Amino acid sequence: MKIVVIGGTGNIGSKLVPQLAQHGHDTVAAAPTTGVNTLSGEGLTDALAGASVVIDVSNSPSFEDSAVMRFFETSTRNLLAAEAAAGVAHHVALSVVGTERLPESGYFQAKVAQEQLIEKSSIPYSIVHATQFFEFVASIAEDATAGGAVRLAPVLFQPIAGDDVAQAVGRISTGSPLNGRVDVAGPERFRMDEFFRHALAARNDPREVVTDSHARYFGAELSEGTLVPGGDAILGETRYSDWPGRTAV
């Protein structure tokens, strides 16, 4: 079947598109660089013609509160309208574990808005909540850095490899719509501060990791279970210690 991947050239999309193609699907990588812009609507009609499934793994180019809200609300509205016109039978969106538990964060407020639009639409859907990607270790540490130290809370942390996220999203997209959410997480749980001590050491990063119960994560204070699934979840297979990118500088 024809599957359109919105954000098909990004971190997860670039992994997902070839996986789906290998299973015989007619897969379209849709992104501004390929002539498809969900904010303006450019190229959506042509890209979605004949599509059975649309997978949205796109992300906002700016994390500033108003910009990220505008991105997710506008692009999701445009996308759902184009899908309805094209007769798309399954909308799949990638979101984040803990989104609904982080109201202090503008980014996560925007993700909640995106999910609400999907849930209220007429299109059958599946929302995949993933934990933090291994690929985001550097950016999380950078956001948590103050005065040369990385300040992180000692909360539960269950990151996952991007390849494992792509595999889970791919399997869900080719099945029946869930009309609900499913969590995807890594195979191991850590304390966030301890994980980053080891992760930064493996990268020869000299910054000290300071344990701070009130450290904020992208603007929000965390509780014990904010970032991990509360119940059953699909678990990836890749352990961080086996992930090839763990020593990247």
XYZ file of N, CA and C in Angstrom:
747
model
N 0.843 -1.195 0.000
C 0.000 0.000 0.000
C 0.877 1.244 0.000
N 0.258 2.374 -0.316
C 0.998 3.620 -0.320
C 0.986 4.230 1.074
N 2.184 4.522 1.571
C 2.351 5.119 2.891
C 3.157 6.401 2.741
N 2.612 7.503 3.240
C 3.302 8.785 3.180
C 3.873 9.088 4.561
N 5.176 9.361 4.615
C 5.848 9.663 5.872
C 6.139 11.164 5.920
N 5.390 11.878 6.741
C 5.612 13.310 6.926
C 6.816 13.471 7.864
N 7.799 14.240 7.416
C 9.068 14.272 8.143
C 9.943 13.102 7.717
N 9.755 12.675 6.487
C 10.410 11.468 5.992
C 11.907 11.568 5.793
N 12.468 12.777 5.898
C 13.921 12.939 5.759
C 14.597 13.192 7.105
N 13.821 13.194 8.192
C 14.368 13.491 9.510
C 14.940 12.284 10.222
N 15.185 12.436 11.512
C 15.850 11.402 12.306
C 15.126 10.061 12.239
N 13.841 10.049 12.534
C 13.071 8.802 12.500
C 12.591 8.502 11.083
N 12.149 9.527 10.364
C 11.643 9.310 9.010
C 12.652 8.678 8.078
N 13.912 9.093 8.188
C 14.944 8.548 7.303
C 15.235 7.072 7.603
N 14.881 6.618 8.794
C 15.002 5.196 9.140
C 13.745 4.436 8.738
N 12.596 5.091 8.894
C 11.307 4.461 8.646
C 11.036 4.219 7.163
N 11.360 5.186 6.327
C 11.058 5.076 4.892
C 11.695 3.834 4.261
N 13.000 3.591 4.426
C 13.569 2.378 3.826
C 13.048 1.089 4.447
N 12.712 1.113 5.742
C 12.150 -0.087 6.370
C 10.830 -0.473 5.724
N 9.962 0.524 5.517
C 8.668 0.255 4.893
C 8.835 -0.188 3.441
N 9.760 0.445 2.736
C 10.002 0.077 1.333
C 10.489 -1.357 1.222
N 11.313 -1.787 2.182
C 11.817 -3.165 2.165
C 10.695 -4.190 2.318
N 9.596 -3.765 2.936
C 8.452 -4.657 3.094
C 7.451 -4.516 1.938
N 7.861 -3.848 0.878
C 7.067 -3.794 -0.341
C 6.062 -2.673 -0.441
N 6.096 -1.739 0.495
C 5.138 -0.632 0.438
C 5.649 0.497 -0.456
N 4.717 1.153 -1.120
C 5.032 2.349 -1.904
C 5.145 3.502 -0.918
N 6.369 3.887 -0.598
C 6.605 4.824 0.492
C 7.093 6.167 -0.028
N 6.469 7.237 0.457
C 6.813 8.598 0.050
C 7.422 9.335 1.234
N 8.636 9.854 1.069
C 9.275 10.692 2.090
C 8.854 12.132 1.837
N 7.955 12.639 2.679
C 7.410 13.984 2.484
C 8.053 14.954 3.463
N 8.614 16.021 2.936
C 9.283 17.045 3.739
C 9.420 18.296 2.872
N 9.695 19.447 3.478
C 9.885 20.647 2.661
C 10.941 20.473 1.576
N 11.979 19.695 1.857
C 13.032 19.485 0.853
C 12.577 18.614 -0.307
N 11.455 17.897 -0.133
C 10.922 17.089 -1.228
C 9.649 17.706 -1.808
N 9.376 18.990 -1.428
C 8.253 19.710 -2.013
C 6.946 19.584 -1.265
N 6.990 19.081 -0.021
C 5.766 18.938 0.767
C 5.924 19.736 2.059
N 5.061 20.729 2.236
C 5.152 21.605 3.401
C 3.810 21.596 4.130
N 3.778 21.006 5.320
C 2.510 20.906 6.038
C 2.059 22.236 6.620
N 2.981 23.160 6.849
C 2.589 24.478 7.371
C 1.831 25.286 6.323
N 2.325 25.286 5.096
C 1.674 26.052 4.026
C 0.652 25.214 3.265
N 0.767 23.900 3.372
C -0.102 23.000 2.612
C 0.459 22.654 1.246
N 1.595 23.255 0.886
C 2.195 23.013 -0.427
C 2.512 21.540 -0.635
N 2.042 20.979 -1.741
C 2.380 19.620 -2.131
C 1.613 18.516 -1.439
N 0.755 18.861 -0.471
C 0.057 17.814 0.286
C -0.917 17.016 -0.582
N -1.688 17.701 -1.402
C -2.701 17.013 -2.219
C -2.052 15.966 -3.110
N -0.983 16.331 -3.798
C -0.321 15.387 -4.692
C 0.332 14.249 -3.918
N 0.970 14.564 -2.798
C 1.678 13.540 -2.028
C 0.719 12.505 -1.458
N -0.485 12.940 -1.044
C -1.418 12.036 -0.381
C -2.346 11.300 -1.341
N -2.317 11.638 -2.617
C -3.196 10.973 -3.582
C -2.958 9.462 -3.574
N -4.008 8.710 -3.289
C -3.919 7.256 -3.299
C -3.302 6.647 -2.052
N -3.017 7.458 -1.046
C -2.366 6.942 0.162
C -3.373 6.245 1.074
N -2.945 5.126 1.646
C -3.758 4.419 2.631
C -3.414 4.840 4.047
N -2.124 5.156 4.273
C -1.624 5.482 5.604
C -0.762 6.734 5.519
N -0.896 7.602 6.519
C 0.007 8.748 6.668
C 0.636 8.650 8.052
N 1.956 8.729 8.081
C 2.699 8.694 9.343
C 3.339 10.060 9.547
N 3.039 10.699 10.666
C 3.599 12.025 10.948
C 4.695 11.901 12.003
N 5.933 11.993 11.558
C 7.080 11.995 12.479
C 7.830 13.319 12.361
N 7.133 14.355 11.913
C 7.753 15.667 11.735
C 7.944 16.349 13.082
N 8.787 17.365 13.088
C 9.022 18.129 14.308
C 9.165 19.604 13.961
N 8.917 20.439 14.955
C 9.001 21.874 14.737
C 10.453 22.316 14.563
N 10.716 23.210 13.607
C 12.080 23.725 13.452
C 12.495 24.657 14.582
N 11.519 25.152 15.349
C 11.799 26.023 16.490
C 11.089 25.487 17.721
N 11.780 25.519 18.882
C 11.167 25.055 20.123
C 10.651 26.214 20.975
N 10.679 27.429 20.435
C 10.111 28.579 21.127
C 8.607 28.338 21.274
N 8.059 28.676 22.436
C 6.704 28.260 22.791
C 5.659 28.560 21.723
N 5.569 29.805 21.283
C 4.524 30.160 20.324
C 4.788 29.530 18.954
N 6.058 29.424 18.576
C 6.398 28.848 17.278
C 6.076 27.360 17.227
N 6.378 26.658 18.303
C 6.135 25.213 18.299
C 4.642 24.913 18.350
N 3.878 25.732 19.076
C 2.426 25.552 19.087
C 1.850 25.815 17.699
N 2.320 26.870 17.064
C 1.842 27.174 15.714
C 2.166 26.036 14.760
N 3.361 25.479 14.878
C 3.751 24.405 13.969
C 2.829 23.201 14.118
N 2.678 22.693 15.327
C 1.913 21.457 15.501
C 0.425 21.657 15.233
N -0.130 22.792 15.616
C -1.554 23.020 15.353
C -1.818 23.220 13.867
N -1.029 24.078 13.223
C -1.269 24.384 11.813
C -0.975 23.189 10.928
N 0.164 22.564 11.125
C 0.530 21.440 10.259
C -0.422 20.268 10.447
N -0.860 20.020 11.684
C -1.774 18.901 11.917
C -3.140 19.168 11.296
N -3.633 20.398 11.433
C -4.917 20.731 10.798
C -4.834 20.558 9.283
N -3.778 21.088 8.678
C -3.616 20.969 7.228
C -3.518 19.515 6.798
N -2.776 18.742 7.565
C -2.560 17.347 7.220
C -3.856 16.546 7.332
N -4.586 16.719 8.413
C -5.832 15.978 8.591
C -6.864 16.344 7.527
N -6.924 17.617 7.151
C -7.861 18.030 6.107
C -7.508 17.388 4.775
N -6.220 17.364 4.448
C -5.784 16.754 3.194
C -6.020 15.242 3.215
N -5.839 14.620 4.367
C -6.079 13.181 4.487
C -7.559 12.859 4.288
N -8.430 13.680 4.872
C -9.870 13.451 4.715
C -10.270 13.540 3.247
N -9.709 14.526 2.555
C -10.023 14.689 1.128
C -9.486 13.534 0.291
N -8.364 12.955 0.719
C -7.731 11.879 -0.049
C -8.260 10.499 0.331
N -9.064 10.418 1.385
C -9.595 9.124 1.813
C -8.583 8.262 2.554
N -7.639 8.882 3.228
C -6.642 8.139 4.007
C -7.344 7.370 5.124
N -6.931 6.107 5.343
C -7.629 5.230 6.282
C -6.953 5.107 7.640
N -5.727 5.638 7.770
C -5.006 5.462 9.042
C -3.992 6.588 9.197
N -4.153 7.363 10.258
C -3.199 8.421 10.586
C -2.382 7.965 11.789
N -1.059 7.968 11.642
C -0.162 7.566 12.726
C 0.702 8.765 13.095
N 0.770 9.077 14.379
C 1.585 10.212 14.826
C 2.551 9.761 15.910
N 3.764 10.269 15.827
C 4.773 9.995 16.845
C 4.766 11.123 17.865
N 4.584 10.769 19.129
C 4.599 11.746 20.209
C 5.560 11.248 21.291
N 5.397 11.755 22.508
C 6.394 11.527 23.554
C 5.747 10.997 24.820
N 6.349 9.978 25.414
C 5.899 9.497 26.716
C 5.991 10.641 27.732
N 4.930 10.849 28.482
C 4.920 11.898 29.493
C 4.388 13.224 29.013
N 3.993 13.313 27.751
C 3.514 14.584 27.192
C 2.437 15.220 28.070
N 1.462 14.418 28.469
C 0.340 14.958 29.255
C 0.742 15.282 30.695
N 1.941 14.872 31.109
C 2.395 15.112 32.481
C 3.371 16.290 32.572
N 3.537 17.052 31.492
C 4.500 18.144 31.461
C 3.850 19.464 31.032
N 2.846 19.932 31.763
C 2.129 21.142 31.346
C 2.960 22.415 31.426
N 4.093 22.386 32.139
C 4.930 23.587 32.235
C 5.748 23.828 30.969
N 5.847 22.824 30.138
C 6.678 22.930 28.938
C 5.846 23.342 27.734
N 6.263 24.411 27.055
C 5.566 24.843 25.851
C 5.587 23.797 24.761
N 6.704 23.079 24.648
C 6.806 22.033 23.616
C 5.772 20.940 23.860
N 5.679 20.489 25.101
C 4.763 19.389 25.382
C 3.305 19.846 25.361
N 3.042 21.105 25.678
C 1.696 21.642 25.496
C 1.300 21.564 24.018
N 2.250 21.858 23.148
C 1.986 21.807 21.707
C 1.729 20.372 21.242
N 2.452 19.412 21.823
C 2.222 18.009 21.469
C 0.839 17.557 21.945
N 0.409 18.026 23.111
C -0.942 17.719 23.585
C -1.982 18.271 22.608
N -1.767 19.500 22.142
C -2.690 20.109 21.180
C -2.749 19.287 19.893
N -1.596 18.830 19.439
C -1.544 17.985 18.241
C -2.371 16.711 18.442
N -2.185 16.061 19.570
C -2.894 14.810 19.834
C -4.401 15.033 19.922
N -4.802 16.134 20.520
C -6.235 16.425 20.639
C -6.880 16.618 19.274
N -6.181 17.280 18.365
C -6.700 17.455 17.005
C -6.872 16.100 16.313
N -5.914 15.216 16.504
C -5.977 13.885 15.890
C -7.152 13.094 16.449
N -7.308 13.141 17.768
C -8.373 12.376 18.421
C -9.760 12.863 18.031
N -9.884 14.156 17.734
C -11.187 14.721 17.385
C -11.513 14.595 15.896
N -10.545 14.196 15.090
C -10.775 14.104 13.653
C -11.583 12.849 13.325
N -12.025 12.763 12.096
C -12.815 11.604 11.654
C -11.943 10.458 11.160
N -10.650 10.654 11.128
C -9.740 9.664 10.549
C -9.268 8.682 11.624
N -9.387 7.374 11.379
C -8.857 6.395 12.335
C -7.366 6.651 12.573
N -6.928 6.478 13.817
C -5.569 6.914 14.142
C -4.876 5.979 15.124
N -3.572 6.135 15.203
C -2.744 5.518 16.233
C -1.718 6.567 16.651
N -1.583 6.781 17.959
C -0.579 7.704 18.483
C 0.474 6.888 19.220
N 1.718 7.032 18.808
C 2.831 6.297 19.406
C 3.594 7.240 20.327
N 3.593 6.940 21.611
C 4.359 7.706 22.588
C 5.698 7.014 22.795
N 6.782 7.680 22.424
C 8.119 7.113 22.593
C 8.868 7.841 23.700
N 9.754 7.126 24.374
C 10.647 7.773 25.327
C 11.756 8.486 24.561
N 12.671 9.117 25.267
C 13.729 9.913 24.648
C 14.652 8.999 23.819
N 15.070 9.505 22.676
C 15.933 8.724 21.783
C 17.383 8.789 22.253
N 18.115 7.713 22.040
C 19.557 7.743 22.289
C 20.207 8.913 21.551
N 19.683 9.196 20.368
C 20.258 10.262 19.537
C 20.128 11.647 20.171
N 19.287 11.786 21.201
C 19.065 13.085 21.837
C 19.927 13.311 23.073
N 20.832 12.387 23.375
C 21.656 12.522 24.574
C 22.384 13.863 24.590
N 23.009 14.225 23.480
C 23.792 15.468 23.430
C 22.908 16.690 23.634
N 21.732 16.730 23.004
C 20.875 17.916 23.114
C 20.237 18.016 24.494
N 19.906 16.891 25.124
C 19.365 16.927 26.477
C 20.422 17.458 27.439
N 21.655 16.970 27.297
C 22.746 17.444 28.161
C 22.993 18.934 27.949
N 22.929 19.378 26.710
C 23.168 20.788 26.415
C 22.088 21.664 27.059
N 20.832 21.239 26.960
C 19.745 22.021 27.541
C 19.849 22.062 29.068
N 20.426 21.019 29.662
C 20.532 20.933 31.119
C 21.804 21.579 31.664
N 22.640 22.129 30.797
C 23.917 22.693 31.224
C 23.760 24.126 31.720
N 24.314 24.367 32.911
C 24.340 25.714 33.484
C 25.640 25.871 34.249
N 26.391 26.922 33.937
C 27.652 27.154 34.621
C 28.669 26.054 34.411
N 28.616 25.414 33.264
C 29.580 24.361 32.946
C 29.233 22.996 33.500
N 28.131 22.881 34.262
C 27.706 21.598 34.818
C 26.363 21.197 34.213
N 26.141 19.896 34.127
C 24.884 19.353 33.605
C 24.023 18.978 34.810
N 22.941 19.717 35.009
C 22.087 19.516 36.184
C 20.875 18.677 35.790
N 20.758 17.494 36.412
C 19.694 16.564 36.059
C 19.060 15.965 37.306
N 17.771 15.697 37.202
C 17.042 15.101 38.319
C 17.281 13.586 38.359
N 17.257 12.990 39.554
C 17.471 11.547 39.688
C 16.188 10.752 39.472
N 15.493 11.034 38.376
C 14.214 10.384 38.081
C 14.430 9.211 37.132
N 13.406 8.397 36.971
C 13.501 7.244 36.082
C 13.610 7.710 34.624
N 14.403 6.965 33.861
C 14.743 7.348 32.485
C 14.896 6.062 31.689
N 14.199 5.960 30.557
C 14.170 4.698 29.795
C 14.322 4.982 28.300
N 15.472 5.492 27.877
C 15.647 5.916 26.482
C 15.659 4.740 25.505
N 15.491 5.074 24.240
C 15.347 4.064 23.191
C 16.113 4.476 21.942
N 16.602 3.511 21.206
C 17.291 3.767 19.937
C 16.291 4.214 18.873
N 16.685 5.176 18.058
C 15.821 5.647 16.986
C 15.399 4.545 16.040
N 16.296 3.604 15.754
C 15.946 2.479 14.868
C 14.813 1.652 15.455
N 14.817 1.463 16.778
C 13.752 0.697 17.418
C 12.431 1.442 17.382
N 12.480 2.768 17.504
C 11.266 3.576 17.372
C 10.693 3.416 15.969
N 11.552 3.529 14.971
C 11.098 3.409 13.578
C 10.464 2.052 13.314
N 11.057 0.994 13.857
C 10.492 -0.342 13.659
C 9.110 -0.456 14.284
N 8.956 0.089 15.493
C 7.660 0.020 16.162
C 6.606 0.834 15.410
N 6.971 2.027 14.989
C 6.032 2.871 14.238
C 5.636 2.189 12.933
N 6.597 1.579 12.267
C 6.311 0.881 11.020
C 5.324 -0.262 11.210
N 5.527 -1.060 12.256
C 4.611 -2.178 12.514
C 3.211 -1.685 12.832
N 3.117 -0.643 13.633
C 1.803 -0.108 14.008
C 1.100 0.485 12.798
N 1.849 1.129 11.922
C 1.246 1.797 10.764
C 0.636 0.816 9.771
N 1.144 -0.401 9.729
C 0.626 -1.384 8.775
C -0.428 -2.291 9.396
N -0.766 -2.042 10.659
C -1.836 -2.785 11.311
C -3.116 -1.971 11.358
N -4.086 -2.488 12.075
C -5.353 -1.782 12.214
C -5.174 -0.570 13.125
N -5.873 0.529 12.849
C -5.769 1.712 13.719
C -6.141 1.374 15.161
N -5.382 1.917 16.096
C -5.643 1.675 17.509
C -6.768 2.555 18.044
N -6.941 3.721 17.390
C -7.831 4.758 17.923
C -7.512 4.991 19.397
N -6.229 5.065 19.661
C -5.714 5.268 21.006
C -4.203 5.399 20.953
N -3.573 5.226 22.112
C -2.132 5.425 22.220
C -1.433 4.137 22.613
N -0.159 4.055 22.242
C 0.695 2.955 22.687
C 2.061 3.542 23.034
N 2.686 3.027 24.094
C 3.996 3.510 24.516
C 5.098 2.621 23.970
N 6.214 3.258 23.609
C 7.398 2.552 23.122
C 8.585 3.053 23.936
N 9.385 2.133 24.465
C 10.486 2.528 25.334
C 11.671 1.590 25.153
N 12.812 1.996 25.691
C 13.992 1.167 25.643
C 13.894 -0.016 26.590
N 14.819 -0.975 26.480
C 14.749 -2.192 27.291
C 15.259 -2.033 28.716
N 15.886 -0.891 29.037
C 16.484 -0.707 30.357
C 16.031 0.599 30.984
N 15.859 0.566 32.327
C 15.572 1.787 33.076
C 16.804 2.203 33.869
N 17.010 3.499 33.916
C 18.127 4.085 34.646
C 17.598 5.209 35.532
N 18.476 5.758 36.374
C 18.263 7.067 36.955
C 18.863 8.064 35.965
N 18.128 9.128 35.692
C 18.538 10.046 34.640
C 19.935 10.621 34.882
N 20.211 11.043 36.121
C 21.517 11.633 36.404
C 22.645 10.622 36.217
N 22.425 9.389 36.683
C 23.459 8.360 36.557
C 23.669 7.971 35.096
N 22.579 7.873 34.349
C 22.707 7.554 32.919
C 23.610 8.561 32.220
N 23.390 9.846 32.501
C 24.162 10.870 31.806
C 25.613 10.933 32.294
N 25.872 10.561 33.529
C 27.267 10.488 33.977
C 28.039 9.489 33.112
N 27.455 8.316 32.918
C 28.118 7.285 32.116
C 28.128 7.653 30.628
N 27.010 8.211 30.148
C 26.908 8.542 28.724
C 27.901 9.626 28.331
N 28.043 10.662 29.160
C 28.981 11.736 28.830
C 30.426 11.275 28.974
N 30.683 10.415 29.948
C 32.040 9.873 30.099
C 32.436 9.068 28.869
N 31.478 8.311 28.301
C 31.769 7.512 27.108
C 32.094 8.390 25.908
N 31.612 9.633 25.943
C 31.882 10.587 24.867
C 33.090 11.469 25.180
N 33.765 11.175 26.275
C 34.897 12.007 26.732
C 34.478 13.451 26.947
N 33.246 13.621 27.413
C 32.718 14.950 27.720
C 33.122 15.295 29.145
N 33.870 16.377 29.368
C 34.388 16.672 30.707
C 33.386 17.303 31.665
N 32.197 17.625 31.216
C 31.248 18.303 32.089
C 30.828 17.411 33.260
N 30.706 18.031 34.437
C 30.237 17.325 35.617
C 28.717 17.229 35.574
N 28.179 16.058 35.913
C 26.739 15.889 36.045
C 26.374 16.072 37.509
N 25.544 17.061 37.785
C 25.136 17.393 39.150
C 23.707 16.906 39.370
N 23.511 16.122 40.429
C 22.168 15.649 40.770
C 21.383 16.771 41.432
N 20.239 17.109 40.826
C 19.421 18.215 41.319
C 17.954 17.824 41.171
N 17.294 17.554 42.286
C 15.901 17.106 42.251
C 14.969 18.115 41.602
N 15.382 19.384 41.563
C 14.536 20.429 40.976
C 15.015 20.868 39.593
N 15.966 20.145 39.036
C 16.439 20.485 37.684
C 15.281 20.363 36.697
N 15.234 21.290 35.774
C 14.134 21.298 34.809
C 14.530 20.618 33.505
N 13.550 19.965 32.921
C 13.722 19.270 31.656
C 12.929 20.027 30.601
N 13.650 20.773 29.743
C 13.003 21.613 28.733
C 11.879 22.451 29.350
N 12.201 23.069 30.502
C 11.288 24.010 31.132
C 10.369 23.430 32.183
N 10.376 22.114 32.376
C 9.443 21.493 33.315
C 10.187 20.716 34.398
N 9.665 20.797 35.614
C 10.221 20.000 36.707
C 9.643 18.588 36.624
N 10.476 17.598 36.881
C 10.089 16.205 36.705
C 9.753 15.535 38.023
N 8.830 14.580 37.984
C 8.592 13.695 39.112
C 9.160 12.322 38.755
N 9.078 11.403 39.687
C 9.720 10.097 39.541
C 9.414 9.393 38.213
N 8.145 9.357 37.834
C 7.774 8.573 36.661
C 7.350 9.375 35.451
N 7.689 10.650 35.399
C 7.228 11.509 34.300
C 7.642 10.993 32.930
N 8.870 10.511 32.804
C 9.444 10.208 31.486
C 9.379 8.738 31.104
N 8.730 7.905 31.917
C 8.691 6.470 31.616
C 7.253 5.994 31.491
N 7.019 4.906 30.767
C 5.659 4.383 30.638
C 5.106 3.969 31.998
N 3.816 4.190 32.183
C 3.195 3.827 33.441
C 2.703 2.396 33.487
N 2.582 1.753 32.338
C 2.083 0.381 32.268
C 2.792 -0.385 31.177
N 2.035 -1.153 30.419
C 2.617 -1.944 29.339
C 3.176 -1.026 28.248
N 4.272 -1.459 27.670
C 4.890 -0.705 26.578
C 5.575 -1.690 25.637
N 5.694 -1.290 24.384
C 6.524 -2.039 23.437
C 7.974 -1.677 23.750
N 8.803 -2.669 23.972
C 10.196 -2.408 24.322
C 11.120 -2.656 23.136
N 12.030 -1.713 22.906
C 13.046 -1.912 21.891
C 14.055 -2.966 22.336
N 14.897 -3.368 21.411
C 15.863 -4.424 21.713
C 17.263 -3.882 21.976
N 17.547 -2.672 21.559
C 18.911 -2.144 21.615
C 19.216 -1.538 22.978
N 20.238 -2.055 23.634
C 20.718 -1.472 24.889
C 21.663 -0.316 24.567
N 21.675 0.680 25.437
C 22.538 1.831 25.162
C 24.000 1.410 25.062
N 24.419 0.458 25.856
C 25.816 0.016 25.838
C 26.189 -0.644 24.517
N 25.195 -1.083 23.743
C 25.440 -1.718 22.443
C 25.195 -0.772 21.270
N 24.717 0.436 21.555
C 24.346 1.367 20.479
C 25.607 1.979 19.860
N 25.758 1.887 18.545
C 26.992 2.354 17.890
C 27.300 3.835 18.109
N 26.280 4.664 18.320
C 26.513 6.106 18.439
C 26.870 6.576 19.822
N 27.023 5.667 20.793
C 27.197 6.082 22.178
C 28.511 6.818 22.443
N 29.531 6.577 21.597
C 30.823 7.224 21.817
C 31.044 8.421 20.901
N 30.008 8.811 20.153
C 30.154 9.952 19.242
C 30.403 11.222 20.031
N 31.241 12.088 19.520
C 31.571 13.338 20.193
C 30.808 14.479 19.515
